[in-house]
CSV table of C-alpha atoms in Angstrom, one decimal:
chain,number,residue,atom,x,y,z
A,1,MET,CA,70.8,30.7,110.3
A,2,MET,CA,72.3,31.2,113.8
A,3,ARG,CA,70.2,29.6,116.6
A,4,PRO,CA,71.4,30.5,120.1
A,5,MET,CA,70.1,28.5,123.1
A,6,LYS,CA,70.7,28.7,126.9
A,7,LEU,CA,71.1,25.3,128.6
A,8,ALA,CA,71.5,25.3,132.4
A,9,GLY,CA,73.9,28.3,132.3
A,10,SER,CA,75.7,27.3,129.1
A,11,GLU,CA,75.4,28.9,125.7
A,12,LEU,CA,74.8,26.6,122.7
A,13,VAL,CA,74.8,28.3,119.3
A,14,PHE,CA,74.3,26.3,116.1
A,15,GLY,CA,73.5,26.9,112.4
A,16,ASN,CA,75.5,28.2,109.5
A,17,GLY,CA,76.8,31.7,110.2
A,18,SER,CA,76.8,31.2,114.0
A,19,LEU,CA,80.5,32.1,114.3
A,20,GLU,CA,79.4,35.7,114.5
A,21,TYR,CA,78.2,34.9,118.0
A,22,ILE,CA,81.8,35.4,119.1
A,23,LYS,CA,81.2,39.1,119.2
A,24,SER,CA,78.5,38.5,121.9
A,25,VAL,CA,80.9,36.6,124.2
A,26,ASN,CA,81.7,38.4,127.4
A,27,CYS,CA,85.5,38.2,127.9
A,28,GLU,CA,88.6,40.4,127.8
A,29,ARG,CA,91.5,37.9,126.9
A,30,ALA,CA,91.0,34.8,124.9
A,31,ALA,CA,93.5,32.0,124.4
A,32,ILE,CA,92.7,30.1,121.2
A,33,VAL,CA,93.9,26.4,121.1
A,34,VAL,CA,94.4,24.9,117.6
A,35,GLY,CA,95.9,21.8,116.1
A,36,GLY,CA,98.1,21.8,113.0
A,37,SER,CA,97.8,24.3,110.2
A,38,SER,CA,94.3,23.5,108.8
A,39,MET,CA,92.5,26.3,110.8
A,40,GLU,CA,95.0,28.8,109.5
A,41,LYS,CA,95.1,27.6,105.9
A,42,ASN,CA,91.3,27.6,105.5
A,43,GLY,CA,91.0,31.1,107.0
A,44,THR,CA,88.9,30.0,110.1
A,45,LEU,CA,91.5,31.1,112.6
A,46,ALA,CA,91.9,34.5,111.1
A,47,LYS,CA,88.1,34.9,111.0
A,48,VAL,CA,87.8,34.0,114.7
A,49,GLU,CA,90.6,36.4,115.6
A,50,ALA,CA,89.0,39.2,113.6
A,51,LEU,CA,85.6,38.6,115.4
A,52,PHE,CA,87.3,38.8,118.8
A,53,LYS,CA,89.1,42.0,117.7
A,54,GLU,CA,85.8,43.6,116.7
A,55,ALA,CA,84.6,42.9,120.3
A,56,ASP,CA,87.9,44.5,121.7
A,57,VAL,CA,89.1,41.1,123.0
A,58,VAL,CA,92.9,40.5,123.1
A,59,THR,CA,93.8,37.1,121.8
A,60,THR,CA,96.7,34.7,121.6
A,61,VAL,CA,97.1,31.4,119.7
A,62,ILE,CA,98.3,28.2,121.3
A,63,SER,CA,99.1,25.8,118.3
A,64,GLY,CA,100.6,22.5,117.6
A,65,VAL,CA,98.1,20.1,119.2
A,66,GLU,CA,98.7,16.7,117.7
A,67,PRO,CA,96.0,14.3,116.5
A,68,ASP,CA,96.2,12.4,119.8
A,69,PRO,CA,97.0,15.2,122.3
A,70,SER,CA,99.7,14.3,124.8
A,71,ILE,CA,100.1,15.5,128.3
A,72,GLU,CA,103.3,17.1,127.3
A,73,THR,CA,101.4,19.3,124.8
A,74,VAL,CA,98.8,20.0,127.4
A,75,LEU,CA,101.3,21.2,130.0
A,76,ARG,CA,103.1,23.4,127.5
A,77,GLY,CA,99.8,25.0,126.5
A,78,ALA,CA,98.9,25.5,130.2
A,79,LYS,CA,102.2,27.2,130.8
A,80,GLU,CA,101.5,29.6,127.9
A,81,MET,CA,98.1,30.3,129.4
A,82,VAL,CA,99.6,31.1,132.8
A,83,GLU,CA,101.8,33.7,131.0
A,84,PHE,CA,98.9,35.2,129.0
A,85,ASN,CA,96.2,35.0,131.8
A,86,PRO,CA,93.1,34.5,129.6
A,87,ASP,CA,89.5,34.7,131.0
A,88,LEU,CA,88.3,32.7,128.1
A,89,ILE,CA,89.8,29.5,126.6
A,90,VAL,CA,88.8,28.6,123.0
A,91,GLY,CA,89.1,25.1,121.6
A,92,LEU,CA,89.0,25.6,117.8
A,93,GLY,CA,89.2,22.5,115.5
A,94,GLY,CA,88.6,18.8,115.8
A,95,GLY,CA,88.2,16.7,118.9
A,96,SER,CA,91.9,16.8,119.6
A,97,ALA,CA,92.1,20.6,119.8
A,98,MET,CA,89.0,20.8,122.0
A,99,ASP,CA,90.1,18.0,124.3
A,100,ALA,CA,93.5,19.7,124.6
A,101,ALA,CA,91.9,23.0,125.4
A,102,LYS,CA,89.9,21.4,128.2
A,103,ALA,CA,92.9,19.7,129.6
A,104,MET,CA,95.0,22.9,129.4
A,105,TRP,CA,92.2,24.7,131.3
A,106,ILE,CA,92.6,22.3,134.2
A,107,PHE,CA,96.4,22.8,134.5
A,108,TYR,CA,96.0,26.6,133.9
A,109,GLU,CA,93.6,26.9,136.8
A,110,HIS,CA,95.6,24.5,139.0
A,111,PRO,CA,99.3,25.0,138.3
A,112,ASP,CA,100.1,22.9,141.3
A,113,LEU,CA,99.1,19.8,139.3
A,114,LYS,CA,102.0,18.4,137.4
A,115,ASP,CA,101.0,15.4,135.4
A,116,LEU,CA,98.1,13.4,133.9
A,117,GLN,CA,98.1,11.0,136.8
A,118,ASP,CA,97.1,14.0,139.1
A,119,ILE,CA,93.7,14.2,137.5
A,120,LEU,CA,92.9,10.5,137.1
A,121,PRO,CA,90.8,8.6,139.6
A,122,PRO,CA,91.0,8.1,142.6
A,123,ASN,CA,92.1,11.8,142.7
A,124,ILE,CA,89.3,14.3,143.3
A,125,PHE,CA,88.7,16.2,140.0
A,126,PRO,CA,89.6,19.9,140.5
A,127,LYS,CA,87.1,22.7,140.3
A,128,LEU,CA,87.3,25.0,137.3
A,129,ARG,CA,86.1,28.5,136.3
A,130,LYS,CA,88.0,30.5,139.0
A,131,LYS,CA,90.2,32.0,136.2
A,132,ALA,CA,88.4,31.3,132.9
A,133,ARG,CA,85.5,29.9,131.0
A,134,LEU,CA,85.7,27.5,128.1
A,135,CYS,CA,84.3,28.0,124.5
A,136,CYS,CA,84.5,25.2,121.9
A,137,ILE,CA,84.2,25.7,118.2
A,138,PRO,CA,84.2,22.3,116.3
A,139,SER,CA,85.6,22.0,112.7
A,140,THR,CA,84.6,18.4,112.3
A,141,SER,CA,81.2,16.6,112.7
A,142,GLY,CA,82.0,13.8,115.0
A,143,THR,CA,83.7,14.1,118.3
A,144,ALA,CA,81.1,16.4,120.0
A,145,SER,CA,83.7,17.5,122.4
A,146,GLU,CA,81.9,20.9,122.3
A,147,VAL,CA,79.0,19.5,124.3
A,148,SER,CA,80.7,16.7,126.2
A,149,ARG,CA,82.3,16.4,129.6
A,150,SER,CA,85.1,14.1,128.4
A,151,ILE,CA,88.6,14.3,127.1
A,152,VAL,CA,91.1,11.7,125.8
A,153,ILE,CA,94.7,12.5,126.6
A,154,THR,CA,97.8,10.4,125.8
A,155,GLU,CA,100.4,9.7,128.4
A,156,ASN,CA,103.9,10.3,126.9
A,157,SER,CA,105.8,7.7,128.9
A,158,THR,CA,103.5,4.7,128.0
A,159,GLY,CA,101.7,5.9,124.8
A,160,LEU,CA,98.4,4.9,126.4
A,161,LYS,CA,95.2,7.0,125.9
A,162,TYR,CA,93.2,7.9,129.0
A,163,GLY,CA,89.6,8.9,128.8
A,164,ILE,CA,88.6,11.3,131.6
A,165,GLY,CA,85.0,12.5,132.2
A,166,ASN,CA,83.7,15.1,134.6
A,167,MET,CA,81.0,17.7,134.4
A,168,GLU,CA,83.5,20.4,135.4
A,169,MET,CA,84.8,20.1,131.8
A,170,MET,CA,81.4,20.8,130.1
A,171,PRO,CA,82.1,23.9,127.8
A,172,ASP,CA,80.4,27.1,128.8
A,173,ILE,CA,79.9,28.1,125.2
A,174,ALA,CA,79.6,25.9,122.1
A,175,ILE,CA,79.5,27.5,118.6
A,176,CYS,CA,78.6,25.0,115.9
A,177,ASP,CA,78.9,26.6,112.5
A,178,GLY,CA,78.5,24.1,109.7
A,179,GLU,CA,80.3,26.4,107.3
A,180,ILE,CA,83.6,25.8,109.2
A,181,THR,CA,83.3,22.1,108.2
A,182,VAL,CA,83.0,22.7,104.5
A,183,SER,CA,86.8,22.3,104.0
A,184,MET,CA,87.0,19.0,105.8
A,185,PRO,CA,88.4,16.3,103.5
A,186,SER,CA,86.1,13.4,102.5
A,187,LYS,CA,88.1,10.8,104.5
A,188,ILE,CA,87.9,12.9,107.7
A,189,THR,CA,84.2,13.6,107.0
A,190,ALA,CA,83.6,9.8,106.8
A,191,GLU,CA,85.6,8.9,109.9
A,192,THR,CA,84.3,11.7,112.2
A,193,GLY,CA,80.8,11.1,110.9
A,194,MET,CA,81.0,7.4,111.9
A,195,ASP,CA,82.3,8.5,115.3
A,196,ALA,CA,79.1,10.6,115.7
A,197,LEU,CA,77.0,7.6,114.6
A,198,THR,CA,78.8,5.4,117.2
A,199,HIS,CA,78.1,8.0,119.9
A,200,ALA,CA,74.4,7.9,119.1
A,201,LEU,CA,74.1,4.1,118.8
A,202,GLU,CA,76.1,3.4,122.0
A,203,ALA,CA,74.0,6.0,123.9
A,204,LEU,CA,70.8,4.3,122.7
A,205,VAL,CA,71.7,0.9,124.2
A,206,SER,CA,73.7,2.3,127.2
A,207,ASN,CA,72.6,0.7,130.5
A,208,ARG,CA,72.1,4.3,131.7
A,209,ALA,CA,69.8,5.2,128.7
A,210,ASN,CA,66.7,7.3,129.5
A,211,TYR,CA,63.8,9.0,127.9
A,212,LEU,CA,65.6,12.1,126.9
A,213,SER,CA,68.8,10.5,125.8
A,214,ASP,CA,66.8,8.1,123.6
A,215,ILE,CA,65.1,11.1,121.8
A,216,LEU,CA,68.5,12.7,121.2
A,217,ALA,CA,70.2,9.5,120.1
A,218,LYS,CA,67.4,8.5,117.7
A,219,ALA,CA,67.3,12.0,116.1
A,220,ALA,CA,71.1,11.9,115.5
A,221,ILE,CA,71.0,8.4,114.1
A,222,LYS,CA,68.4,9.3,111.5
A,223,ASP,CA,70.1,12.5,110.4
A,224,ILE,CA,73.5,10.9,110.2
A,225,PHE,CA,72.3,8.1,107.9
A,226,LYS,CA,70.7,10.7,105.7
A,227,PHE,CA,73.3,13.5,105.6
A,228,LEU,CA,76.7,11.8,106.1
A,229,PRO,CA,76.7,10.2,102.6
A,230,LYS,CA,75.8,13.6,101.1
A,231,ALA,CA,78.5,15.5,103.0
A,232,TYR,CA,81.0,12.8,102.1
A,233,LYS,CA,80.2,12.9,98.4
A,234,ASN,CA,79.9,16.7,98.2
A,235,GLY,CA,81.8,18.7,100.8
A,236,GLU,CA,80.3,21.9,99.4
A,237,ASP,CA,76.8,20.8,100.3
A,238,LYS,CA,76.1,23.4,103.1
A,239,GLU,CA,72.9,21.9,104.2
A,240,ALA,CA,74.5,18.4,104.7
A,241,ARG,CA,77.4,20.0,106.5
A,242,GLU,CA,75.1,22.0,108.8
A,243,LEU,CA,72.8,19.0,109.6
A,244,MET,CA,75.8,16.7,110.2
A,245,LEU,CA,77.3,19.1,112.7
A,246,GLN,CA,74.0,19.4,114.5
A,247,ALA,CA,73.5,15.6,114.5
A,248,SER,CA,77.0,15.2,115.9
A,249,MET,CA,76.2,17.8,118.6
A,250,VAL,CA,72.9,16.1,119.5
A,251,ALA,CA,74.6,12.7,119.7
A,252,GLY,CA,77.1,14.3,122.0
A,253,LEU,CA,74.4,15.6,124.3
A,254,ALA,CA,73.0,12.0,124.4
A,255,PHE,CA,76.2,10.3,125.4
A,256,THR,CA,77.4,13.0,127.8
A,257,ASN,CA,74.4,12.1,129.9
A,258,VAL,CA,74.4,8.3,129.6
A,259,SER,CA,78.0,7.4,128.5
A,260,LEU,CA,79.1,5.0,125.8
A,261,GLY,CA,80.1,1.4,125.3
A,262,ILE,CA,82.8,-1.1,124.3
A,263,VAL,CA,83.1,0.2,120.7
A,264,HIS,CA,84.8,3.2,122.3
A,265,SER,CA,86.7,1.0,124.9
A,266,MET,CA,88.2,-1.0,122.0
A,267,ALA,CA,88.8,2.1,119.8
A,268,HIS,CA,90.6,3.9,122.6
A,269,THR,CA,92.8,0.8,123.0
A,270,LEU,CA,93.6,0.4,119.3
A,271,GLY,CA,94.4,4.1,119.2
A,272,SER,CA,96.9,3.7,122.1
A,273,VAL,CA,98.6,0.5,120.7
A,274,TYR,CA,98.4,1.0,117.0
A,275,HIS,CA,97.7,4.7,116.6
A,276,ILE,CA,94.6,4.1,114.5
A,277,SER,CA,92.5,7.2,114.2
A,278,HIS,CA,89.6,7.2,116.6
A,279,GLY,CA,86.7,7.6,114.1
A,280,LEU,CA,88.1,4.9,111.8
A,281,ALA,CA,88.5,2.4,114.6
A,282,ASP,CA,84.9,3.2,115.8
A,283,ALA,CA,83.5,2.6,112.3
A,284,ILE,CA,85.3,-0.8,111.8
A,285,ILE,CA,84.3,-2.0,115.3
A,286,LEU,CA,80.7,-0.8,115.4
A,287,PRO,CA,78.9,-3.6,113.5
A,288,TYR,CA,80.8,-6.3,115.4
A,289,VAL,CA,79.7,-4.9,118.7
A,290,ILE,CA,76.1,-4.4,117.6
A,291,SER,CA,76.2,-8.2,116.8
A,292,TYR,CA,77.8,-9.0,120.2
A,293,ASN,CA,75.3,-6.8,122.1
A,294,LYS,CA,72.3,-8.7,120.7
A,295,GLN,CA,73.0,-11.3,123.4
A,296,SER,CA,71.0,-8.8,125.5
A,297,GLU,CA,67.3,-9.1,124.8
A,298,ILE,CA,66.8,-5.4,125.7
A,299,ALA,CA,69.6,-4.3,123.3
A,300,LYS,CA,68.3,-6.6,120.6
A,301,GLU,CA,64.8,-5.0,120.9
A,302,ILE,CA,66.3,-1.5,120.8
A,303,TYR,CA,68.2,-2.3,117.6
A,304,LYS,CA,65.0,-3.8,116.1
A,305,ASN,CA,63.0,-0.7,117.0
A,306,ILE,CA,65.5,1.8,115.5
A,307,SER,CA,65.8,-0.4,112.4
A,308,ASP,CA,62.0,-0.2,112.0
A,309,GLU,CA,62.0,3.5,112.5
A,310,LEU,CA,64.7,3.9,109.8
A,311,GLY,CA,62.7,1.6,107.5
A,312,ILE,CA,65.6,-0.9,107.2
A,313,GLY,CA,66.0,-4.6,107.8
A,314,ASP,CA,68.7,-4.6,110.4
A,315,ILE,CA,70.9,-1.7,111.9
A,316,GLU,CA,74.0,-4.0,111.9
A,317,PHE,CA,73.9,-4.5,108.2
A,318,GLU,CA,73.0,-0.9,107.5
A,319,VAL,CA,76.1,0.2,109.4
A,320,LYS,CA,78.2,-2.2,107.2
A,321,ARG,CA,76.5,-0.8,104.1
A,322,LEU,CA,77.3,2.7,105.1
A,323,ASN,CA,80.9,1.8,105.9
A,324,LYS,CA,81.3,0.5,102.3
A,325,GLU,CA,79.7,3.6,100.9
A,326,LEU,CA,82.3,5.7,102.8
A,327,ASN,CA,85.2,3.4,101.7
A,328,ILE,CA,85.9,2.3,105.3
A,329,PRO,CA,87.7,-1.1,105.7
A,330,GLU,CA,85.6,-4.0,106.8
A,331,LYS,CA,88.2,-5.4,109.2
A,332,LEU,CA,91.4,-4.4,111.0
A,333,SER,CA,93.6,-6.8,109.0
A,334,GLU,CA,93.3,-4.2,106.2
A,335,LEU,CA,95.1,-1.7,108.5
A,336,ILE,CA,97.3,-4.1,110.5
A,337,PRO,CA,98.8,-6.7,108.2
A,338,ASN,CA,100.9,-8.5,110.8
A,339,ARG,CA,98.4,-10.9,112.4
A,340,GLU,CA,101.1,-12.6,114.5
A,341,ASP,CA,102.0,-9.3,116.2
A,342,TYR,CA,98.3,-8.5,116.7
A,343,ILE,CA,97.5,-11.8,118.4
A,344,SER,CA,100.6,-11.4,120.6
A,345,LYS,CA,99.1,-8.2,121.9
A,346,LEU,CA,95.6,-9.6,122.7
A,347,ASP,CA,96.3,-9.7,126.5
A,348,ILE,CA,97.2,-6.0,126.5
A,349,LEU,CA,94.3,-5.0,124.2
A,350,ALA,CA,91.7,-6.9,126.2
A,351,ASP,CA,93.0,-5.7,129.6
A,352,PHE,CA,93.1,-2.1,128.6
A,353,ALA,CA,89.6,-2.3,127.0
A,354,LYS,CA,88.2,-4.0,130.0
A,355,LYS,CA,89.5,-1.1,132.3
A,356,ASP,CA,88.2,1.6,130.0
A,357,GLY,CA,85.5,3.8,131.6
A,358,CYS,CA,83.1,3.2,128.7
A,359,THR,CA,82.9,-0.5,129.3
A,360,LYS,CA,80.7,-0.3,132.4
A,361,THR,CA,77.8,1.2,130.5
A,362,ASN,CA,77.7,-1.3,127.6
A,363,PRO,CA,74.6,-3.5,127.6
A,364,VAL,CA,76.7,-6.7,127.8
A,365,ILE,CA,80.0,-6.4,129.7
A,366,PRO,CA,82.6,-8.8,128.4
A,367,GLU,CA,85.2,-10.5,130.6
A,368,ILE,CA,88.8,-10.6,129.3
A,369,GLU,CA,88.3,-13.7,127.2
A,370,GLY,CA,85.2,-12.0,125.6
A,371,PHE,CA,87.2,-9.0,124.7
A,372,LYS,CA,89.9,-11.2,123.1
A,373,GLU,CA,87.3,-12.9,121.0
A,374,LEU,CA,85.9,-9.6,119.9
A,375,PHE,CA,89.3,-8.2,119.0
A,376,ILE,CA,89.9,-11.3,116.9
A,377,LYS,CA,86.6,-11.0,115.1
A,378,VAL,CA,87.2,-7.3,114.3
A,379,TYR,CA,90.6,-8.3,113.0
A,380,ASP,CA,89.6,-11.3,110.8
A,381,GLY,CA,86.2,-10.0,109.7
A,382,SER,CA,82.8,-11.8,109.8
A,383,LYS,CA,82.7,-15.2,108.2
A,384,GLU,CA,79.5,-14.4,106.3
A,385,ASN,CA,81.2,-11.5,104.5
């Protein structure tokens, strides 16, 4: 059932069947940003276009966003937007499509900007909404880009991923319809679901965590442990799909307010250097970072409390158990067989992770040597396993 909400000027709509809300959106020209062909093959794109047509909205489709959206793709899409002149930009698909839509929005509104470096600190982030508003419609239950202020864009010249966060990029409209996620393959269900769990667990121990973010993070953690295995085993389970998408959304609301931690710093780095999918990297790294964070008495107590609320022995081992249930590898060596090459890149991995914006809100902030040790542990696996 569709459940619309208004949050500080934004429109948040969730529940199976909520795609119909498109007919209520106030706009005249909509540019729909999609990735590969999945939204077209499963009929979602056609349905979205038809709903806009019913509302007398003219649409165009900007396609071809890759899994790790590049600044080249962003600039191409922005150019198409300048030619079409939309007053609404729609990110339809997974996190990549939504992140790309946000980034295209920036360069559409500010055609004087020419490259990724123009929007990175210390540059002042540009103001948006002079030409268009942003609507995000997720097709996966994990990234929560539909309710976050963040994007991850790859620089073509270096291959490095840059995470950028600013409240200007918070979507004006988020439509979270679980029925769209039914066609998601089990592997993607697992990986994006673990991304959502990582969002919630990192928000819970963030050094910016607060009363409200804790409520949101805990709710998401509990529902993800309950419904992710169900959605993984039976993609047609519409209740599991709906609740997973809502849990992902809630986890996104939590981390948007308090940021993340070094699981994401390391995952962003591994994505840049080894092109490992983000959710998969998060899933593998998460239990190792939980163990590392227990150096902090505060984080250790938080992990104990959420374990007690879940009725489990220890959240670290519960994450490992869930990974096994979802057929996710225990260690990076199962994905990167050349250990010598991996070790030779430790300086690069540690340096980039240290500089990642998510590092500063981790409960324990490693130095370079600490990051190196963590990258080795994640590669080799725990001795006790």
